[in-house]
């Protein structure tokens, strides 16, 4: 697989050099527009903002930042996250969330790695747990941080200055282009559209168990943006209506839905009958078409695949809390993560096909089986190429709390989850977990979601996780979930079922939020992310320091078939 990845990267760079300014790429020639010619009745006005796609092929050989390279890599298995070293005691299984047998419904992901639920399959180097921060006790450091100090810190935003920093240093990667993102929900309208007109759209989705549950120390949100062709009418005018149609089509494709609800959209704007009633009118539901609409009508709809140049923006934030215990997404960001589907393999105008991806998955499976160490191509400031179609880039706090570009190794850490896990849909978790259809657009709000089952399951996802894992996180660390829903180690299932929203299930008390924030702030000051980002306050138990040939496997009856998509019809 190493050789295939290197060949793939070399071929891709050749294609970029050949087509970057040749006019053979997706059209970026759009006339200047103003509000008067936007085909849309919404209060939102899309703007013809500069696109990262217009400059992403410019190769830069040096950087003002300490990016590093594969030669500076310390943990050569940083793609294996800390939770993979969890002690399962031959009965607990948090691994099912990531590792799955192939779900045979036409999806591109054929990794078929469900066997990793039951056994530790690491390279020789990976047999030792290099996430040593897990075993660090930060009790004394936490004691030196007052509640007022940490409250002030997490409520002071660190997003705005990042753009200035990057522009001043001629940064060649993605530069944040969303105004006031630190404000969270206040930066978006009710439909999830960014108020600045940049085209970013927020959506309601269920955070993946359990790293991004606030009770475990993080709040987060995710945004999607489609290429500007998907935001325009056929004659090149920006249109929120066209964009909403295409966003719905992408969602139907990713979830393999034959039809999907929309928010009373006018078919006359696109000139197509998408609900099959034989006329053009206002519709609240559409059937999944064969092609996207508007200026993007050249692009065929492929199930389980995003169209080329789809972007995701993801913030990992501190846990905000009020004096009365209300939990919210804090303005301060721990990380800002960015993905763009940039790659094609042979055809520079098209994304990877399912067949091509299947070959790459097969090669990756063989690499894992042989215990080979992973390799990913660095693109310097543009992040890493995951060799499956996506570029991945990240920003993380420096010692003072300002966001900075991640190093090669810090981004290498991200590749484990966004490459070849059996659970993902086109290497992405969040969007497939969005509330279906029109009701799912808007900034994430945990109070608007109840504990619905996953597809093929009967009980709520969170209840199921509690039962299978024996607690509220992979490491079975005692937290507010144990206090609220477990008694003497026994889960109170009825109490979980009585929760009115998932907010009641996965948010911490204010005291816990303060403690977790202080622990992570201590980690930030050390800048020791290469040894773990969990930010635990005390040494974590139930984690292997080393895996050996005699380490017990999980019994086969504890393996689970799981689909990360949710059955929202159960709400």
Coordinates of C-alpha atoms in Angstrom, one line a residue:
X1 CA 0.0 0.0 0.0
X2 CA 2.9 2.4 0.7
X3 CA 4.0 2.1 -2.9
X4 CA 0.5 2.5 -4.2
X5 CA 0.0 5.6 -2.1
X6 CA 3.2 7.2 -3.3
X7 CA 2.4 6.4 -7.0
X8 CA -1.1 7.8 -6.4
X9 CA 0.3 11.0 -4.9
X10 CA 2.8 11.5 -7.7
X11 CA 0.2 11.0 -10.4
X12 CA -2.2 13.4 -8.6
X13 CA 0.5 16.1 -8.4
X14 CA 1.2 15.7 -12.1
X15 CA -2.5 16.1 -12.9
X16 CA -2.7 19.2 -10.7
X17 CA 0.2 20.8 -12.5
X18 CA -1.3 19.9 -15.8
X19 CA -4.8 21.1 -15.2
X20 CA -4.6 23.7 -12.5
X21 CA -4.9 26.7 -14.8
X22 CA -5.7 24.9 -18.1
X23 CA -9.5 25.5 -18.0
X24 CA -10.2 21.7 -18.0
X25 CA -11.1 21.8 -14.3
X26 CA -14.6 22.5 -12.9
X27 CA -15.6 25.9 -14.2
X28 CA -14.7 28.8 -11.9
X29 CA -15.7 31.6 -14.3
X30 CA -18.6 33.3 -12.6
X31 CA -19.8 36.8 -13.4
X32 CA -19.9 39.4 -10.7
X33 CA -23.4 39.6 -9.2
X34 CA -25.3 41.7 -6.8
X35 CA -28.4 41.1 -4.6
X36 CA -30.8 42.1 -7.4
X37 CA -30.0 39.1 -9.6
X38 CA -30.0 36.4 -6.9
X39 CA -32.8 34.0 -7.6
X40 CA -34.1 33.5 -4.1
X41 CA -36.8 34.7 -1.8
X42 CA -34.8 34.0 1.4
X43 CA -33.3 36.6 3.7
X44 CA -30.0 35.0 3.0
X45 CA -27.9 36.4 0.1
X46 CA -25.0 34.3 -1.2
X47 CA -21.9 36.1 -2.1
X48 CA -19.4 35.4 -4.8
X49 CA -16.6 34.8 -2.3
X50 CA -13.1 33.8 -3.3
X51 CA -12.8 30.0 -3.4
X52 CA -10.0 28.0 -2.0
X53 CA -10.4 25.9 -5.2
X54 CA -9.2 28.8 -7.2
X55 CA -5.7 28.7 -5.7
X56 CA -5.3 25.2 -4.1
X57 CA -3.0 23.9 -6.9
X58 CA -0.3 26.5 -6.2
X59 CA 2.7 24.5 -4.9
X60 CA 4.7 26.1 -2.1
X61 CA 8.0 24.6 -1.1
X62 CA 8.7 26.5 2.2
X63 CA 6.6 27.7 5.1
X64 CA 6.9 30.3 7.8
X65 CA 5.4 27.8 10.2
X66 CA 7.0 24.7 11.8
X67 CA 5.1 22.2 9.7
X68 CA 7.6 19.4 9.7
X69 CA 7.5 16.2 7.6
X70 CA 7.5 12.5 7.7
X71 CA 11.2 12.7 8.6
X72 CA 10.2 14.5 11.9
X73 CA 7.6 11.9 12.8
X74 CA 8.0 10.6 16.3
X75 CA 5.0 8.3 16.6
X76 CA 5.0 6.4 13.4
X77 CA 1.6 4.9 14.3
X78 CA -0.1 8.2 15.2
X79 CA -3.0 7.2 13.0
X80 CA -4.0 4.6 15.7
X81 CA -5.9 6.7 18.2
X82 CA -5.7 6.3 22.0
X83 CA -9.0 4.5 22.3
X84 CA -7.7 1.6 20.2
X85 CA -5.6 0.6 23.3
X86 CA -8.7 0.3 25.5
X87 CA -8.8 -2.8 27.8
X88 CA -12.1 -4.5 27.0
X89 CA -12.0 -7.0 29.8
X90 CA -13.4 -9.5 27.3
X91 CA -16.9 -8.0 27.5
X92 CA -16.8 -4.3 26.7
X93 CA -16.7 -3.2 23.0
X94 CA -16.3 0.5 22.1
X95 CA -14.6 -0.5 18.9
X96 CA -17.8 -1.2 16.9
X97 CA -18.3 2.5 16.4
X98 CA -15.4 2.7 14.0
X99 CA -14.8 -0.8 12.7
X100 CA -17.5 -2.5 10.7
X101 CA -18.0 -5.3 8.2
X102 CA -19.0 -4.0 4.8
X103 CA -22.6 -3.0 4.6
X104 CA -23.7 -4.3 1.2
X105 CA -26.0 -1.6 0.0
X106 CA -23.9 -0.1 -2.7
X107 CA -21.6 2.1 -0.6
X108 CA -18.1 2.9 -1.6
X109 CA -16.6 1.9 1.7
X110 CA -15.7 -1.7 1.5
X111 CA -13.0 -1.7 4.1
X112 CA -14.6 -4.7 5.9
X113 CA -12.6 -4.2 9.1
X114 CA -15.1 -5.5 11.6
X115 CA -12.6 -8.1 12.8
X116 CA -10.8 -5.2 14.5
X117 CA -13.5 -5.2 17.1
X118 CA -12.2 -8.4 18.4
X119 CA -8.4 -8.3 18.0
X120 CA -5.6 -5.8 18.3
X121 CA -3.9 -5.7 14.9
X122 CA -1.0 -3.3 15.1
X123 CA 2.4 -3.0 13.5
X124 CA 5.4 -3.9 15.6
X125 CA 5.9 -0.3 16.5
X126 CA 2.2 0.1 17.3
X127 CA 2.2 -2.7 19.9
X128 CA 3.4 -0.1 22.4
X129 CA 0.9 2.6 23.4
X130 CA 2.7 5.9 22.6
X131 CA -0.2 8.1 23.9
X132 CA 1.6 8.6 27.2
X133 CA -0.5 11.6 28.2
X134 CA -3.2 9.2 29.1
X135 CA -1.2 8.2 32.1
X136 CA -0.4 11.7 33.3
X137 CA -2.0 13.1 36.5
X138 CA -2.7 16.9 36.1
X139 CA -4.3 17.3 39.5
X140 CA -1.7 19.8 40.8
X141 CA -1.7 21.8 37.5
X142 CA -5.5 22.0 37.6
X143 CA -5.5 23.2 41.2
X144 CA -3.5 26.3 40.1
X145 CA -6.2 27.4 37.7
X146 CA -9.2 29.2 39.2
X147 CA -12.8 28.8 38.0
X148 CA -12.9 32.4 37.0
X149 CA -9.7 32.1 35.0
X150 CA -10.8 29.2 33.0
X151 CA -14.2 30.7 32.4
X152 CA -12.6 33.8 31.0
X153 CA -10.3 31.7 28.9
X154 CA -12.9 29.5 27.2
X155 CA -15.2 32.5 26.6
X156 CA -12.4 34.5 24.9
X157 CA -12.4 33.7 21.2
X158 CA -9.3 32.7 19.3
X159 CA -10.7 32.4 15.8
X160 CA -10.6 35.9 14.3
X161 CA -6.9 36.5 14.4
X162 CA -6.1 33.2 12.6
X163 CA -7.0 34.6 9.2
X164 CA -4.8 37.6 9.7
X165 CA -1.9 35.4 10.8
X166 CA -2.2 33.2 7.8
X167 CA -2.6 36.0 5.3
X168 CA 0.4 37.9 6.7
X169 CA 2.5 34.7 6.2
X170 CA 1.3 34.0 2.6
X171 CA -0.2 30.7 3.8
X172 CA -1.0 28.4 0.9
X173 CA -3.5 26.2 2.6
X174 CA -7.1 26.9 3.4
X175 CA -7.6 30.2 5.2
X176 CA -10.8 30.5 7.3
X177 CA -13.3 32.5 5.3
X178 CA -16.4 32.4 7.6
X179 CA -17.0 35.6 9.6
X180 CA -17.7 35.3 13.3
X181 CA -17.6 31.5 13.4
X182 CA -16.6 31.7 17.1
X183 CA -20.2 32.9 17.8
X184 CA -21.6 29.5 16.9
X185 CA -25.3 29.6 16.3
X186 CA -25.4 33.4 16.0
X187 CA -23.4 33.2 12.8
X188 CA -26.1 31.2 11.0
X189 CA -29.8 31.7 10.1
X190 CA -32.6 29.3 11.0
X191 CA -31.8 27.2 7.8
X192 CA -28.2 26.9 8.8
X193 CA -26.8 29.3 6.2
X194 CA -23.9 31.5 7.2
X195 CA -25.1 35.0 7.6
X196 CA -21.9 36.3 5.8
X197 CA -23.0 34.8 2.5
X198 CA -19.9 32.6 2.3
X199 CA -21.9 29.5 1.4
X200 CA -21.1 27.5 4.6
X201 CA -24.1 25.6 6.0
X202 CA -24.5 24.2 9.5
X203 CA -26.6 21.1 10.1
X204 CA -28.0 19.2 13.1
X205 CA -26.2 15.9 13.5
X206 CA -25.7 13.4 16.3
X207 CA -22.2 13.7 17.7
X208 CA -20.3 10.4 17.2
X209 CA -20.0 8.3 20.4
X210 CA -18.2 9.4 22.5
X211 CA -15.2 11.7 22.0
X212 CA -17.4 14.6 20.9
X213 CA -19.9 14.3 23.7
X214 CA -19.6 17.3 26.0
X215 CA -19.6 15.0 29.0
X216 CA -16.2 13.8 27.8
X217 CA -14.7 17.3 27.4
X218 CA -15.5 18.6 23.9
X219 CA -18.3 20.5 22.2
X220 CA -18.3 20.7 18.4
X221 CA -20.1 21.7 15.2
X222 CA -19.7 20.8 11.6
X223 CA -20.4 22.8 8.4
X224 CA -20.6 21.7 4.8
X225 CA -20.1 23.8 1.6
X226 CA -20.5 22.7 -2.0
X227 CA -18.5 24.1 -4.9
X228 CA -20.0 27.4 -6.3
X229 CA -21.4 25.6 -9.3
X230 CA -23.9 23.9 -6.9
X231 CA -25.0 27.4 -5.7
X232 CA -25.8 28.8 -9.1
X233 CA -28.5 28.7 -11.7
X234 CA -27.6 27.4 -15.2
X235 CA -26.9 31.0 -16.3
X236 CA -24.5 31.6 -13.4
X237 CA -26.6 33.6 -10.9
X238 CA -26.2 32.7 -7.3
X239 CA -29.3 31.1 -5.9
X240 CA -30.1 29.9 -2.4
X241 CA -32.9 27.8 -3.9
X242 CA -30.6 26.0 -6.2
X243 CA -28.2 25.5 -3.4
X244 CA -30.9 24.0 -1.1
X245 CA -31.9 21.6 -3.8
X246 CA -28.4 20.4 -4.3
X247 CA -27.7 20.1 -0.6
X248 CA -30.8 17.9 -0.3
X249 CA -29.6 15.8 -3.3
X250 CA -26.2 15.3 -1.6
X251 CA -27.9 14.2 1.6
X252 CA -30.1 11.8 -0.2
X253 CA -27.1 10.4 -2.1
X254 CA -24.9 10.0 1.1
X255 CA -27.7 8.3 3.0
X256 CA -29.0 6.4 0.0
X257 CA -32.5 7.8 0.3
X258 CA -34.8 7.6 -2.7
X259 CA -36.5 10.8 -1.6
X260 CA -36.0 13.6 0.9
X261 CA -37.9 16.5 2.4
X262 CA -37.1 20.1 1.5
X263 CA -38.4 23.4 2.8
X264 CA -41.0 24.4 0.2
X265 CA -38.7 25.1 -2.7
X266 CA -39.7 26.4 -6.1
X267 CA -39.0 23.9 -9.0
X268 CA -39.4 26.7 -11.5
X269 CA -36.0 28.1 -10.4
X270 CA -34.3 24.9 -11.6
X271 CA -36.7 24.1 -14.4
X272 CA -37.1 20.5 -13.3
X273 CA -39.9 18.4 -11.8
X274 CA -38.2 16.7 -8.9
X275 CA -41.2 15.4 -7.0
X276 CA -42.7 13.5 -10.0
X277 CA -46.1 15.2 -10.1
X278 CA -45.7 16.3 -13.7
X279 CA -45.5 20.0 -13.1
X280 CA -43.2 22.7 -11.8
X281 CA -44.3 24.1 -8.4
X282 CA -43.5 24.6 -4.7
X283 CA -42.4 21.3 -3.3
X284 CA -41.7 19.9 0.2
X285 CA -40.2 16.7 -0.9
X286 CA -38.1 15.6 -3.9
X287 CA -37.0 12.3 -5.4
X288 CA -33.3 11.8 -5.8
X289 CA -32.4 12.7 -9.4
X290 CA -29.6 11.3 -11.6
X291 CA -27.7 14.6 -11.7
X292 CA -27.4 17.7 -9.6
X293 CA -29.2 20.8 -10.7
X294 CA -28.4 24.4 -11.8
X295 CA -24.9 25.0 -13.1
X296 CA -23.8 21.7 -11.6
X297 CA -26.1 19.6 -13.8
X298 CA -23.0 18.2 -15.5
X299 CA -22.3 16.2 -12.3
X300 CA -23.9 12.7 -11.9
X301 CA -25.3 11.8 -8.5
X302 CA -23.4 8.9 -6.9
X303 CA -24.7 7.2 -3.8
X304 CA -22.4 7.3 -0.8
X305 CA -20.0 9.8 -2.5
X306 CA -19.7 13.6 -2.2
X307 CA -19.2 15.6 -5.4
X308 CA -15.8 17.0 -6.0
X309 CA -14.7 20.1 -4.1
X310 CA -17.2 19.4 -1.2
X311 CA -15.7 21.1 1.9
X312 CA -16.2 20.4 5.6
X313 CA -15.3 22.7 8.5
X314 CA -15.3 21.3 12.0
X315 CA -14.6 23.0 15.3
X316 CA -13.6 21.2 18.5
X317 CA -14.4 23.6 21.3
X318 CA -14.2 23.9 25.1
X319 CA -17.2 23.1 27.1
X320 CA -19.0 26.3 28.0
X321 CA -21.1 26.4 31.2
X322 CA -23.1 29.0 33.0
X323 CA -23.5 29.5 36.7
X324 CA -26.8 27.6 36.6
X325 CA -25.3 24.7 34.8
X326 CA -26.3 25.3 31.2
X327 CA -23.8 23.7 28.8
X328 CA -23.0 25.4 25.4
X329 CA -20.4 25.5 22.7
X330 CA -17.7 27.9 24.0
X331 CA -16.3 30.6 21.7
X332 CA -12.7 29.3 22.2
X333 CA -11.7 26.6 19.8
X334 CA -9.4 23.8 20.7
X335 CA -9.1 22.9 17.0
X336 CA -10.3 24.0 13.6
X337 CA -10.4 21.2 11.1
X338 CA -10.9 21.4 7.4
X339 CA -11.4 18.8 4.6
X340 CA -11.9 19.2 0.9
X341 CA -12.6 16.5 -1.6
X342 CA -9.8 17.6 -4.0
X343 CA -8.5 14.4 -5.5
X344 CA -9.2 12.6 -8.7
X345 CA -7.3 9.6 -10.0
X346 CA -7.2 9.6 -13.8
X347 CA -9.9 12.0 -14.8
X348 CA -9.1 15.5 -13.5
X349 CA -12.8 16.6 -13.6
X350 CA -14.2 13.7 -11.7
X351 CA -13.8 12.2 -8.2
X352 CA -12.6 8.7 -7.5
X353 CA -15.1 6.0 -8.6
X354 CA -16.4 3.3 -6.3
X355 CA -14.2 0.8 -8.2
X356 CA -11.1 2.8 -7.7
X357 CA -11.9 3.3 -4.0
X358 CA -12.5 -0.4 -3.6
X359 CA -9.0 -1.1 -4.9
X360 CA -7.5 1.4 -2.4
X361 CA -9.5 -0.1 0.5
X362 CA -8.3 -3.6 -0.5
X363 CA -4.7 -2.4 -0.5
X364 CA -5.2 -0.7 2.8
X365 CA -6.7 -3.9 4.3
X366 CA -3.7 -5.9 3.2
X367 CA -1.4 -3.3 4.7
X368 CA -3.1 -3.5 8.0
X369 CA -3.1 -7.3 7.9
X370 CA 0.7 -7.4 7.3
X371 CA 1.3 -4.8 10.0
X372 CA 2.9 -2.2 7.8
X373 CA 3.3 1.3 9.1
X374 CA 1.2 3.9 7.3
X375 CA 2.4 6.6 5.0
X376 CA 0.6 9.8 3.8
X377 CA 1.9 12.5 1.5
X378 CA 2.5 15.9 3.0
X379 CA 1.4 18.9 1.1
X380 CA 3.1 21.3 3.5
X381 CA 0.7 24.0 4.5
X382 CA -2.2 22.4 2.7
X383 CA -2.1 19.4 5.1
X384 CA -2.1 15.8 4.2
X385 CA -3.5 13.8 1.3
X386 CA -5.5 10.8 2.7
X387 CA -5.0 9.0 -0.7
X388 CA -8.8 8.4 -0.8
X389 CA -9.8 11.7 -2.4
X390 CA -9.5 14.2 0.4
X391 CA -7.0 16.8 1.6
X392 CA -7.1 17.2 5.4
X393 CA -5.8 20.2 7.3
X394 CA -6.0 21.4 10.9
X395 CA -5.3 24.3 13.3
X396 CA -4.7 23.8 17.0
X397 CA -3.9 26.1 19.9
X398 CA -0.4 27.2 20.6
X399 CA 0.8 27.6 24.2
X400 CA -0.8 31.0 24.5
X401 CA -4.1 29.7 23.2
X402 CA -4.0 31.2 19.7
X403 CA -4.7 28.9 16.8
X404 CA -1.8 27.9 14.6
X405 CA -1.3 25.4 11.7
X406 CA -0.8 21.8 12.8
X407 CA 2.5 20.1 12.2
X408 CA 2.8 17.1 9.9
X409 CA 2.6 14.7 12.9
X410 CA -0.4 16.5 14.4
X411 CA -2.2 16.2 11.2
X412 CA -1.0 12.6 10.7
X413 CA -3.0 11.9 13.9
X414 CA -6.2 12.9 12.1
X415 CA -5.7 10.4 9.2
X416 CA -6.6 7.3 11.2
X417 CA -10.3 8.4 11.4
X418 CA -10.6 10.0 7.9
X419 CA -9.1 7.3 5.7
X420 CA -10.0 3.7 5.9
X421 CA -12.4 3.0 8.8
X422 CA -15.2 0.6 8.0
X423 CA -17.9 2.9 9.5
X424 CA -17.5 6.1 7.5
X425 CA -19.3 7.2 4.4
X426 CA -16.7 8.6 1.9
X427 CA -14.3 9.1 4.8
X428 CA -16.7 11.5 6.7
X429 CA -18.7 10.8 9.9
X430 CA -20.9 13.7 10.5
X431 CA -23.1 14.4 7.5
X432 CA -24.5 10.9 7.3
X433 CA -25.7 11.4 10.9
X434 CA -27.6 14.6 10.1
X435 CA -31.3 14.8 11.0
X436 CA -33.0 13.8 7.7
X437 CA -34.2 16.4 5.3
X438 CA -35.5 19.9 5.9
X439 CA -35.6 19.6 9.7
X440 CA -31.9 18.9 9.9
X441 CA -30.6 22.2 8.7
X442 CA -29.4 24.7 11.3
X443 CA -26.6 25.0 13.9
X444 CA -26.3 21.9 16.0
X445 CA -28.6 21.8 19.0
X446 CA -28.5 18.8 21.3
X447 CA -31.9 19.7 22.8
X448 CA -33.6 19.2 19.4
X449 CA -32.6 15.5 19.2
X450 CA -33.8 12.5 21.1
X451 CA -32.0 9.2 21.4
X452 CA -33.2 7.5 18.2
X453 CA -31.8 4.1 17.1
X454 CA -29.2 3.5 14.4
X455 CA -30.5 1.9 11.2
X456 CA -31.2 -1.8 11.9
X457 CA -31.3 -1.3 15.7
X458 CA -34.3 -1.3 18.0
X459 CA -33.0 0.9 20.9
X460 CA -31.5 4.4 21.0
X461 CA -27.9 4.8 19.9
X462 CA -26.8 6.3 23.2
X463 CA -28.5 3.7 25.4
X464 CA -27.0 1.0 23.2
X465 CA -23.6 2.5 23.6
X466 CA -23.9 2.7 27.3
X467 CA -24.8 -1.0 27.4
X468 CA -22.1 -2.2 25.0
X469 CA -19.3 -0.1 26.5
X470 CA -20.2 -0.3 30.2
X471 CA -20.0 3.5 30.7
X472 CA -20.0 6.8 28.9
X473 CA -16.7 6.7 27.0
X474 CA -14.2 4.3 25.4
X475 CA -12.0 4.2 28.5
X476 CA -14.8 3.7 31.0
X477 CA -13.6 6.7 32.9
X478 CA -15.9 7.6 35.7
X479 CA -17.8 10.7 34.7
X480 CA -21.3 12.3 35.1
X481 CA -22.8 9.5 33.0
X482 CA -21.9 7.0 35.7
X483 CA -23.4 9.3 38.3
X484 CA -26.6 9.9 36.5
X485 CA -27.4 6.6 34.8
X486 CA -25.4 3.9 36.6
X487 CA -25.8 2.5 40.1
X488 CA -23.2 0.1 41.4
X489 CA -22.1 -0.4 37.9
X490 CA -25.6 -1.3 36.7
X491 CA -27.2 0.8 34.0
X492 CA -30.6 2.3 34.7
X493 CA -32.1 1.8 31.2
X494 CA -35.5 3.3 32.0
X495 CA -33.9 6.5 33.3
X496 CA -32.0 6.8 30.0
X497 CA -35.2 6.2 28.0
X498 CA -37.0 8.9 30.0
X499 CA -34.6 11.6 28.8
X500 CA -36.3 14.3 26.8
X501 CA -33.3 15.0 24.6
X502 CA -29.7 13.8 24.1
X503 CA -28.7 17.0 25.9
X504 CA -29.7 15.3 29.1
X505 CA -27.7 12.2 28.3
X506 CA -24.3 13.6 27.1
X507 CA -23.7 16.9 28.9
X508 CA -21.7 17.3 32.1
X509 CA -22.3 19.3 35.3
X510 CA -20.7 22.7 35.5
X511 CA -18.1 21.3 38.0
X512 CA -17.0 18.6 35.5
X513 CA -16.9 21.1 32.6
X514 CA -14.6 23.4 34.6
X515 CA -12.3 20.5 35.5
X516 CA -12.1 19.2 32.0
X517 CA -11.4 22.6 30.6
X518 CA -8.6 23.1 33.1
X519 CA -7.1 19.8 32.2
X520 CA -7.0 20.5 28.5
X521 CA -5.7 24.0 29.1
X522 CA -2.8 22.4 31.0
X523 CA -2.2 20.2 28.0
X524 CA -2.2 23.2 25.7
X525 CA 0.4 24.9 27.7
X526 CA 2.7 21.9 27.4
X527 CA 2.1 21.7 23.6
X528 CA 2.6 18.0 23.9
X529 CA -0.1 16.9 21.5
X530 CA 2.0 14.2 19.9
X531 CA 1.6 12.2 23.1
X532 CA -2.2 12.5 23.2
X533 CA -5.0 15.1 23.1
X534 CA -7.4 13.6 25.6
X535 CA -6.7 16.2 28.3
X536 CA -7.5 13.9 31.1
X537 CA -7.2 15.2 34.6
X538 CA -6.0 12.0 36.2
X539 CA -4.2 8.9 34.8
X540 CA -6.7 6.8 32.7
X541 CA -7.3 3.2 33.8
X542 CA -8.5 0.4 31.5
X543 CA -5.9 1.2 28.8
X544 CA -3.0 -1.0 27.7
X545 CA 0.4 0.4 27.9
X546 CA 1.5 -2.4 25.6
X547 CA -0.2 -5.0 23.6
X548 CA 1.4 -8.5 23.3
X549 CA 0.6 -11.8 21.6
X550 CA -1.0 -12.9 24.9
X551 CA -3.4 -10.0 25.2
X552 CA -6.9 -11.5 25.2
X553 CA -9.1 -11.0 22.2
X554 CA -12.8 -9.9 22.6
X555 CA -15.1 -12.9 22.4
X556 CA -16.9 -13.2 19.0
X557 CA -20.3 -12.8 20.6
X558 CA -19.4 -9.3 21.6
X559 CA -18.9 -8.2 18.0
X560 CA -21.7 -6.0 16.6
X561 CA -23.0 -5.1 13.2
X562 CA -23.6 -1.3 13.3
X563 CA -24.6 1.4 10.8
X564 CA -23.6 4.9 11.9
X565 CA -26.6 6.3 10.0
X566 CA -29.6 7.0 12.3
X567 CA -33.2 6.0 12.0
X568 CA -34.7 9.5 12.4
X569 CA -38.2 8.2 11.7
X570 CA -38.2 6.9 15.3
X571 CA -38.4 10.4 16.6

